[in-house]
Amino acid sequence: MNIKRYMIKDTSENILSKLDPSERGDFHSKEEAAAKMEKLKERLAELQDILFAQKKHSLLVILQGMDSSGKDGTVKHIFSGINPQGFIVTSFKKPSLEEEAHDFLWRVHMKTPPKGYIAAFNRSHYEDVLVPRVHGSLKKDDMKRRFRYIRQFEEMLVEEGTTVIKLFLHISKEKQLEKIQERLQDPTKHWKFDASDLQEREYWDDYQKAYEDVFRETGTEQAPWYWIPANHRWYRNYLALSIVVKTLEGLDLSYPKLNSPTPDISELISPRH
Amino acid sequence: MNIKRYMIKDTSENILSKLDPSERGDFHSKEEAAAKMEKLKERLAELQDILFAQKKHSLLVILQGMDSSGKDGTVKHIFSGINPQGFIVTSFKKPSLEEEAHDFLWRVHMKTPPKGYIAAFNRSHYEDVLVPRVHGSLKKDDMKRRFRYIRQFEEMLVEEGTTVIKLFLHISKEKQLEKIQERLQDPTKHWKFDASDLQEREYWDDYQKAYEDVFRETGTEQAPWYWIPANHRWYRNYLALSIVVKTLEGLDLSYPKLNSPTPDISELISPRH
């Protein structure tokens, strides 16, 4: 799996319209991916164990995407096998009054992973540039400033030991409608339905443009954006998990050694009586 | 009171040795300042009330200085008259394990003031450049990076509505010894004595140099450093309070107006029976 193929490097206008949300790599079916998925999950658990023991690095996975693009599902599927003790997931909703009274990075900084941990952000500080861009609630200069803060903030995190990857879950407008219908028809999914999703759907094209701005302004070598074709849930999960695993494999992870010479414990285990 | 005189602009080497810690402005005695001090306290309470009502600005006061320079006393004296509801003070001690597992700005960002509030930092992120500079525990490049993070972080705070002032409490080496002796002799001050203060005292000159680096690297127009002659407690308090008041007066503080036309409440207060 060459994940680099999904790194967003071309940030020209309308780039998203050229990326196929129904792509499914070299797979012909979901079943074909299932076995590989299990292996990847095991590998993730192994890597996380070393990450946690070594306490040298941390990993931040930022999930963004249109409503119904599958952010919750991705978190659920790719991180279900890992040790919850070393994992923090935060869903960022509409800011509270307290959060709004601070700079927009305040609540986000608080939830960044300490060394040894993996953190997932389900939505993030990117909402604070996407929404104003679409609804025109910030002046151009203020937008620019926010982009600069984000670059500097993420650069600081990276330089201080946090690996940052940003996943854009890319679905088609048709697929979104399909999923909204599912939410309306399936009683186990009613709770996910939010009428405001339908309102925001009317701004579909503006959001696509806003995301293109985001990629252009904040896609750095140190904290890259990946696009994840997300029309097929299974491929979305497979690819997102692959990117997480490959990224962890790129770190110099190893179990820490004993500080002192190995003590002789034979005395402790020999019979005393 | 022209506070600009105490803004540190000249950051050449050994600048601290040219600033007199026993200075006491135009005053001849403590008593002369006492009446003015009371007026300033009242003014601070007025200004804080508007700041809190308006919820547009916030103020961050960072206190730094050698051990025994009077950081606790300054906080106590200058902020004792204000509404505690709109005030947050944080004393930053040696970082906990959890704090150490994050970037050094993590715990500091969390305690920044929301709009409408005044926050005081008793020590701060500056300890994370001072101590490594003195004890040589960070490489030059790492030091440089930390200074850059601090500049960017404070710039962001300022641009997002927080006024930042940084007060360096300047005492002489002799005065420090005197205060340490006080702590040893006065039973009500024993609790303030810490043997490690005596150890750090041996690095006096290195700390002075480290502070000069700090002024050079982080003294910006937006987030300036002031030096406070601190050998005389009363002048220290008077000057620090003056700077806080003058800074608040420089903001466009005003009580917010009613959003809607004033309702006619005569009906509510007229007798019903």
XYZ file of C-alpha atoms in Angstrom:
546
model
C 0.000 0.000 0.000
C 1.628 3.213 -1.129
C -0.046 5.825 1.038
C 1.878 8.674 -0.581
C -0.509 8.410 -3.493
C -3.220 9.841 -1.246
C -1.165 12.690 0.145
C -2.624 15.942 -1.178
C 0.173 17.761 -2.941
C -1.640 19.313 -5.875
C -3.735 22.085 -4.367
C -4.945 23.747 -7.539
C -8.558 24.864 -7.846
C -11.239 22.219 -8.249
C -8.767 19.515 -7.325
C -11.419 17.707 -5.306
C -13.601 17.227 -8.372
C -10.752 15.246 -9.907
C -10.409 12.847 -6.988
C -12.805 9.910 -7.199
C -14.700 9.301 -3.916
C -15.626 5.808 -5.145
C -12.070 4.669 -5.654
C -11.186 1.382 -3.995
C -7.543 0.873 -4.807
C -6.623 -2.525 -6.211
C -9.414 -4.343 -4.453
C -12.280 -5.999 -6.270
C -14.441 -6.536 -3.216
C -14.904 -5.802 0.441
C -14.095 -9.414 1.358
C -10.705 -9.160 -0.214
C -9.832 -6.261 2.090
C -11.254 -7.855 5.237
C -8.341 -10.225 5.903
C -5.807 -7.459 5.351
C -7.775 -5.236 7.668
C -7.450 -7.745 10.517
C -3.687 -7.918 10.049
C -3.456 -4.151 10.078
C -5.428 -3.940 13.304
C -3.066 -6.383 14.971
C -0.131 -4.391 13.721
C -1.612 -1.166 15.063
C -2.051 -2.738 18.486
C 1.599 -3.853 18.479
C 2.862 -0.444 17.444
C 0.700 1.350 19.964
C 2.086 -0.856 22.715
C 5.635 0.218 21.875
C 4.614 3.866 21.463
C 3.077 3.754 24.944
C 6.058 2.010 26.514
C 8.632 4.274 24.910
C 6.861 7.588 25.676
C 8.960 9.417 23.135
C 6.473 10.143 20.357
C 2.785 10.832 20.097
C 0.376 10.693 17.187
C -2.469 13.046 16.357
C -4.991 11.961 13.733
C -7.306 14.740 12.587
C -10.491 13.638 10.827
C -12.380 16.076 8.677
C -15.033 15.688 6.017
C -18.522 16.715 5.000
C -21.466 15.670 7.158
C -22.090 11.924 6.795
C -18.644 11.333 5.340
C -18.047 8.744 8.035
C -15.846 10.357 10.657
C -17.468 8.502 13.567
C -17.391 5.209 11.694
C -13.736 5.611 10.823
C -12.734 6.232 14.436
C -14.826 3.264 15.546
C -13.415 0.862 13.000
C -9.773 1.703 12.908
C -9.197 2.242 16.621
C -11.476 -0.434 18.078
C -8.634 -2.878 18.705
C -6.201 -0.687 20.544
C -5.527 -0.200 24.229
C -7.915 2.548 25.314
C -5.477 3.561 28.037
C -3.168 5.071 25.436
C -5.860 6.571 23.258
C -7.881 9.778 23.494
C -10.650 10.719 21.093
C -12.278 14.127 21.123
C -15.309 15.164 19.107
C -15.355 18.892 18.683
C -18.890 20.257 18.527
C -20.163 23.801 18.326
C -17.997 25.721 20.817
C -19.400 26.325 24.295
C -19.581 29.867 25.656
C -16.412 29.219 27.629
C -14.619 27.913 24.551
C -15.788 30.832 22.458
C -14.344 33.253 24.984
C -10.864 31.911 24.195
C -8.827 31.790 21.008
C -10.010 28.945 18.762
C -6.919 26.814 19.410
C -7.458 26.824 23.175
C -9.801 23.841 23.394
C -7.848 21.971 20.758
C -4.431 22.409 22.363
C -5.828 21.028 25.598
C -6.701 17.739 23.888
C -3.409 17.126 22.102
C -1.785 13.798 22.951
C 0.926 13.526 25.609
C 3.985 11.471 24.738
C 3.134 7.818 24.270
C -0.461 8.493 23.247
C -2.549 8.452 20.095
C -5.252 11.111 19.886
C -8.010 11.358 17.311
C -9.872 14.574 16.604
C -13.350 14.089 15.179
C -13.609 17.534 13.619
C -11.086 20.061 14.859
C -9.753 23.598 14.595
C -10.350 23.260 10.863
C -14.036 23.906 11.466
C -12.950 27.385 12.588
C -11.696 28.181 9.128
C -14.170 26.125 7.067
C -17.413 27.470 8.485
C -16.378 31.162 8.401
C -15.105 30.689 4.842
C -18.425 29.240 3.703
C -20.657 31.641 5.596
C -18.464 34.698 5.135
C -18.357 35.457 8.840
C -14.676 36.412 8.949
C -12.750 39.050 7.038
C -10.003 37.962 4.676
C -7.273 39.154 7.025
C -8.758 37.254 9.936
C -8.917 34.108 7.826
C -5.276 34.540 6.872
C -4.305 34.969 10.489
C -6.134 31.817 11.507
C -4.356 29.847 8.809
C -1.050 31.191 10.075
C -1.901 30.242 13.672
C -2.767 26.734 12.524
C 0.491 26.300 10.632
C 2.542 27.580 13.548
C 0.609 25.531 16.087
C 0.941 22.282 14.154
C 4.586 22.970 13.410
C 5.199 23.381 17.121
C 3.407 20.137 17.922
C 5.436 18.271 15.301
C 8.763 19.696 16.400
C 7.958 18.834 19.995
C 7.363 15.185 19.179
C 3.781 14.804 17.951
C 3.293 13.320 14.504
C 0.286 14.962 12.873
C -1.760 13.429 10.066
C -4.885 14.969 8.655
C -7.458 12.845 6.887
C -10.081 14.315 4.615
C -12.918 11.847 4.107
C -14.069 12.456 0.559
C -17.616 11.460 -0.370
C -19.769 12.425 -3.309
C -22.838 14.605 -2.975
C -25.031 11.672 -4.069
C -23.525 9.409 -1.436
C -24.233 11.984 1.224
C -27.907 12.051 0.280
C -28.011 8.268 0.408
C -26.561 8.309 3.901
C -28.945 10.995 5.104
C -31.820 8.847 3.827
C -30.404 5.879 5.740
C -30.415 7.963 8.889
C -34.056 8.850 8.348
C -35.165 5.299 7.594
C -33.138 3.204 10.019
C -34.411 3.614 13.620
C -30.933 2.753 14.954
C -29.594 5.727 13.028
C -32.282 8.299 13.738
C -30.122 9.811 16.455
C -27.498 10.717 13.902
C -29.894 12.795 11.855
C -29.579 16.524 12.234
C -31.769 18.838 10.198
C -28.938 21.340 9.957
C -26.998 18.819 7.872
C -29.568 19.364 5.145
C -29.111 23.104 5.389
C -25.339 22.828 5.161
C -25.733 20.502 2.181
C -26.891 23.497 0.179
C -23.394 24.915 0.590
C -21.771 21.771 -0.810
C -19.708 23.515 -3.486
C -18.591 26.242 -1.100
C -17.395 23.637 1.374
C -15.427 21.857 -1.351
C -13.727 25.162 -2.155
C -13.152 25.863 1.535
C -11.446 22.479 1.871
C -9.255 23.267 -1.105
C -8.187 26.469 0.670
C -7.435 24.466 3.771
C -5.229 22.034 1.863
C -3.391 24.896 0.193
C -2.860 26.875 3.390
C -2.145 24.122 5.884
C -0.881 21.112 3.967
C 2.770 20.976 4.964
C 5.350 18.275 4.677
C 5.381 17.977 8.437
C 1.617 17.824 8.846
C 0.232 16.540 5.544
C -3.337 16.157 4.371
C -4.477 12.824 2.932
C -7.679 12.388 0.991
C -9.617 9.217 1.701
C -12.111 8.013 -0.916
C -15.058 7.421 1.395
C -17.994 6.296 -0.714
C -17.107 2.691 0.182
C -16.986 2.412 3.940
C -14.659 -0.580 3.889
C -12.113 1.079 1.636
C -12.271 4.252 3.712
C -11.491 2.255 6.864
C -8.814 0.193 5.192
C -7.015 3.213 3.792
C -7.268 5.329 6.956
C -5.908 2.449 9.026
C -3.113 1.868 6.507
C -2.057 5.491 6.778
C -2.028 5.341 10.582
C 0.013 2.121 10.596
C 2.487 3.295 7.956
C 2.955 6.552 9.807
C 3.708 4.771 13.075
C 6.098 2.449 11.258
C 7.979 5.517 10.069
C 8.852 6.488 13.657
C 11.855 5.009 15.447
C 9.720 3.004 17.840
C 11.382 0.543 20.187
C 10.764 -0.768 23.685
C 12.956 1.067 26.173
C 15.804 -0.909 27.682
C 16.390 -1.400 31.389
C 18.341 1.524 32.784
C 20.523 -0.497 35.090
C 22.196 -3.877 34.547
C 19.679 -6.724 34.751
C 19.348 -7.604 38.424
C 19.902 -11.198 39.483
C 16.474 -12.379 40.571
C 17.414 -16.048 41.025
C 17.449 -15.487 44.771
C 13.898 -14.243 44.709
C 12.594 -17.307 42.947
C 14.663 -19.993 44.691
C 12.933 -21.865 47.538
C 13.536 -20.248 50.911
C 12.730 -23.147 53.190
C 3.322 58.151 36.016
C 5.052 57.475 32.739
C 5.185 53.696 32.587
C 7.005 53.713 29.243
C 10.156 54.547 31.153
C 10.096 51.014 32.548
C 9.483 49.263 29.268
C 12.606 47.289 28.381
C 13.720 48.467 24.962
C 17.475 48.416 25.287
C 18.390 44.736 25.347
C 22.150 45.022 25.131
C 24.370 42.842 27.291
C 24.538 43.558 31.021
C 21.586 45.883 30.749
C 20.219 44.629 34.049
C 23.306 45.788 35.913
C 22.480 49.315 34.765
C 18.932 49.260 36.126
C 18.720 50.190 39.792
C 16.606 47.729 41.821
C 16.356 50.310 44.623
C 14.822 53.007 42.471
C 11.655 54.536 43.865
C 10.582 57.020 41.236
C 9.794 60.491 42.505
C 8.693 59.341 45.928
C 10.534 60.184 49.108
C 8.735 57.715 51.314
C 6.366 54.798 51.418
C 3.653 56.941 53.020
C 3.671 59.312 50.092
C 2.791 56.427 47.776
C 0.144 54.881 50.017
C -2.625 57.350 49.185
C -1.970 57.062 45.473
C -1.983 53.310 45.795
C -5.517 53.352 47.193
C -6.758 55.476 44.302
C -5.159 53.104 41.818
C -6.831 50.119 43.428
C -10.215 51.768 43.123
C -9.503 52.589 39.520
C -8.496 48.984 38.808
C -11.759 47.731 40.309
C -13.732 50.137 38.082
C -11.870 49.131 34.966
C -12.174 45.435 35.716
C -15.911 45.827 36.101
C -16.188 47.267 32.592
C -13.787 44.679 31.159
C -15.974 41.940 32.625
C -19.217 43.494 31.409
C -17.948 44.157 27.905
C -16.339 40.745 27.348
C -14.334 42.054 24.435
C -10.800 42.137 25.824
C -8.797 40.155 28.314
C -5.581 40.917 30.148
C -2.707 38.591 30.933
C -0.098 39.731 33.450
C 3.016 37.569 33.540
C 5.193 37.897 36.641
C 8.776 36.753 36.551
C 11.785 37.409 38.731
C 14.466 35.759 40.827
C 13.471 33.777 43.902
C 12.294 36.152 46.664
C 11.787 39.000 44.214
C 8.213 39.306 45.427
C 5.982 37.675 42.849
C 3.501 36.363 45.424
C 3.445 39.662 47.263
C 2.842 41.613 44.083
C -0.150 39.476 43.100
C -1.526 39.774 46.618
C -1.171 43.527 46.831
C -2.194 44.691 43.418
C -5.131 42.338 42.826
C -6.573 42.155 46.341
C -9.325 44.671 45.617
C -10.779 43.250 42.439
C -13.762 41.020 41.813
C -12.400 37.475 42.116
C -15.083 36.285 39.688
C -13.267 37.933 36.800
C -9.758 37.042 37.904
C -7.664 33.901 37.573
C -4.213 33.484 39.081
C -2.022 30.514 38.308
C 1.272 29.672 39.979
C 3.347 27.496 37.717
C 5.524 25.103 39.681
C 7.835 22.340 38.536
C 5.847 20.566 35.778
C 3.955 17.414 36.701
C 4.554 14.195 34.762
C 1.427 14.866 32.740
C 2.521 18.405 31.956
C 5.994 17.255 31.000
C 4.512 14.796 28.514
C 3.107 17.749 26.525
C 4.755 20.692 24.824
C 5.718 23.357 27.372
C 2.978 25.755 26.253
C 0.208 23.224 26.875
C -0.381 23.951 30.550
C 0.073 27.661 30.000
C -2.385 27.967 27.107
C -5.026 26.263 29.227
C -4.806 29.025 31.835
C -4.998 32.023 29.499
C -7.854 34.413 30.274
C -11.175 34.209 28.434
C -12.644 37.474 27.216
C -13.619 39.725 30.082
C -11.051 38.282 32.482
C -7.733 39.257 33.985
C -5.257 36.437 34.497
C -1.994 36.575 36.403
C 0.796 34.054 35.876
C 3.093 33.651 38.860
C 6.037 32.255 36.889
C 5.179 31.009 33.423
C 6.469 29.471 30.189
C 9.515 31.688 30.677
C 10.817 29.224 33.255
C 11.086 26.774 30.338
C 13.686 28.952 28.665
C 15.375 30.392 31.756
C 16.176 27.173 33.600
C 17.511 25.288 30.540
C 19.617 28.332 29.621
C 21.191 28.452 33.067
C 21.688 24.729 33.490
C 22.585 24.017 29.871
C 19.951 21.326 29.527
C 18.819 22.336 26.034
C 20.753 22.657 22.798
C 21.012 26.058 21.163
C 18.592 25.103 18.391
C 16.015 23.881 20.886
C 16.317 27.128 22.800
C 15.800 29.099 19.606
C 12.729 27.070 18.759
C 11.223 27.664 22.174
C 11.741 31.395 21.818
C 10.017 31.262 18.437
C 7.073 29.312 19.893
C 6.726 31.889 22.649
C 6.738 34.807 20.226
C 4.163 33.142 17.979
C 1.996 32.051 20.887
C 1.904 35.489 22.495
C 1.331 37.155 19.153
C -1.672 34.919 18.617
C -3.056 35.729 22.048
C -2.660 39.448 21.435
C -4.215 39.382 17.985
C -7.138 37.384 19.336
C -7.923 39.987 21.982
C -5.671 39.347 24.990
C -3.422 42.173 26.110
C -0.178 40.719 27.395
C 2.173 42.486 29.795
C 5.267 40.920 31.265
C 6.732 42.193 34.502
C 10.261 41.425 35.571
C 10.689 42.035 39.299
C 14.235 43.253 39.651
C 15.948 42.843 43.018
C 19.594 43.027 43.974
C 21.578 40.001 45.088
C 21.998 41.563 48.544
C 18.261 42.128 48.875
C 17.612 38.497 48.018
C 19.887 37.355 50.831
C 18.113 39.686 53.227
C 14.763 38.197 52.235
C 16.007 34.647 52.570
C 17.209 35.485 56.056
C 13.775 36.912 56.868
C 12.226 33.634 55.796
C 14.533 31.724 58.094
C 13.978 33.960 61.107
C 10.272 34.784 60.910
C 8.107 31.762 61.871
C 5.248 33.125 59.716
C 7.595 32.980 56.726
C 9.295 29.628 57.313
C 6.945 27.997 54.829
C 8.333 30.159 52.075
C 11.874 28.962 52.601
C 13.138 26.433 50.087
C 16.707 25.170 50.313
C 16.876 24.973 46.535
C 16.599 28.773 46.419
C 20.060 28.915 47.975
C 21.368 26.527 45.335
C 19.904 28.582 42.509
C 21.352 31.717 44.079
C 24.786 30.467 43.074
C 23.703 30.883 39.465
C 22.702 34.517 39.996
C 24.792 35.949 37.163
C 23.700 33.246 34.762
C 20.072 33.988 35.528
C 20.609 37.685 34.903
C 22.075 36.800 31.503
C 19.240 34.390 30.823
C 16.735 37.148 31.539
C 18.563 39.452 29.166
C 18.201 36.782 26.480
C 14.518 36.546 27.259
C 14.019 40.300 26.876
C 15.919 40.281 23.587
C 14.073 37.297 22.138
C 10.551 37.917 23.377
C 10.178 41.606 24.108
C 7.856 42.752 21.359
C 5.802 45.859 20.928
C 2.668 43.789 21.294
C 3.787 41.918 24.382
C 6.385 44.123 26.094
C 8.572 43.454 29.089
C 8.659 45.966 31.942
C 11.287 45.961 34.659
C 10.067 46.706 38.144
C 12.594 47.933 40.723
C 11.674 45.561 43.538
C 14.020 46.235 46.436
C 11.312 48.434 47.962
C 8.156 46.382 48.232
C 5.897 49.426 48.203
C 7.402 50.875 45.056
C 7.279 47.502 43.380
C 3.549 47.234 44.138
C 2.842 50.796 43.179
C 4.611 50.517 39.845
C 3.175 47.121 38.929
C -0.318 48.344 39.702
C 0.267 51.530 37.715
C 1.279 49.493 34.683
C -1.811 47.298 34.958
C -4.121 50.314 35.295
C -2.476 52.292 32.480
C -2.657 49.262 30.223
C -6.366 48.780 30.883
C -6.949 52.494 30.303
C -5.371 52.078 26.886
C -8.120 49.661 25.806
C -11.416 50.910 24.419
C -13.373 49.779 27.454
C -17.029 50.717 27.772
C -20.152 49.157 29.244
C -22.164 47.447 26.528
C -25.426 49.108 25.533
C -28.832 47.465 25.569
C -29.393 45.619 22.323
C -33.028 46.537 22.002
C -34.848 49.799 22.756
C -35.228 50.350 26.504
C -38.425 48.576 27.553
C -41.027 50.535 29.428
C -41.001 49.058 32.923
C -43.287 51.638 34.526
C -46.073 49.088 34.458
C -43.999 46.643 36.467
C -43.360 49.086 39.241
C -46.741 50.823 39.454
C -49.040 49.644 42.244
C -51.386 46.894 41.080
C -54.051 47.096 43.761
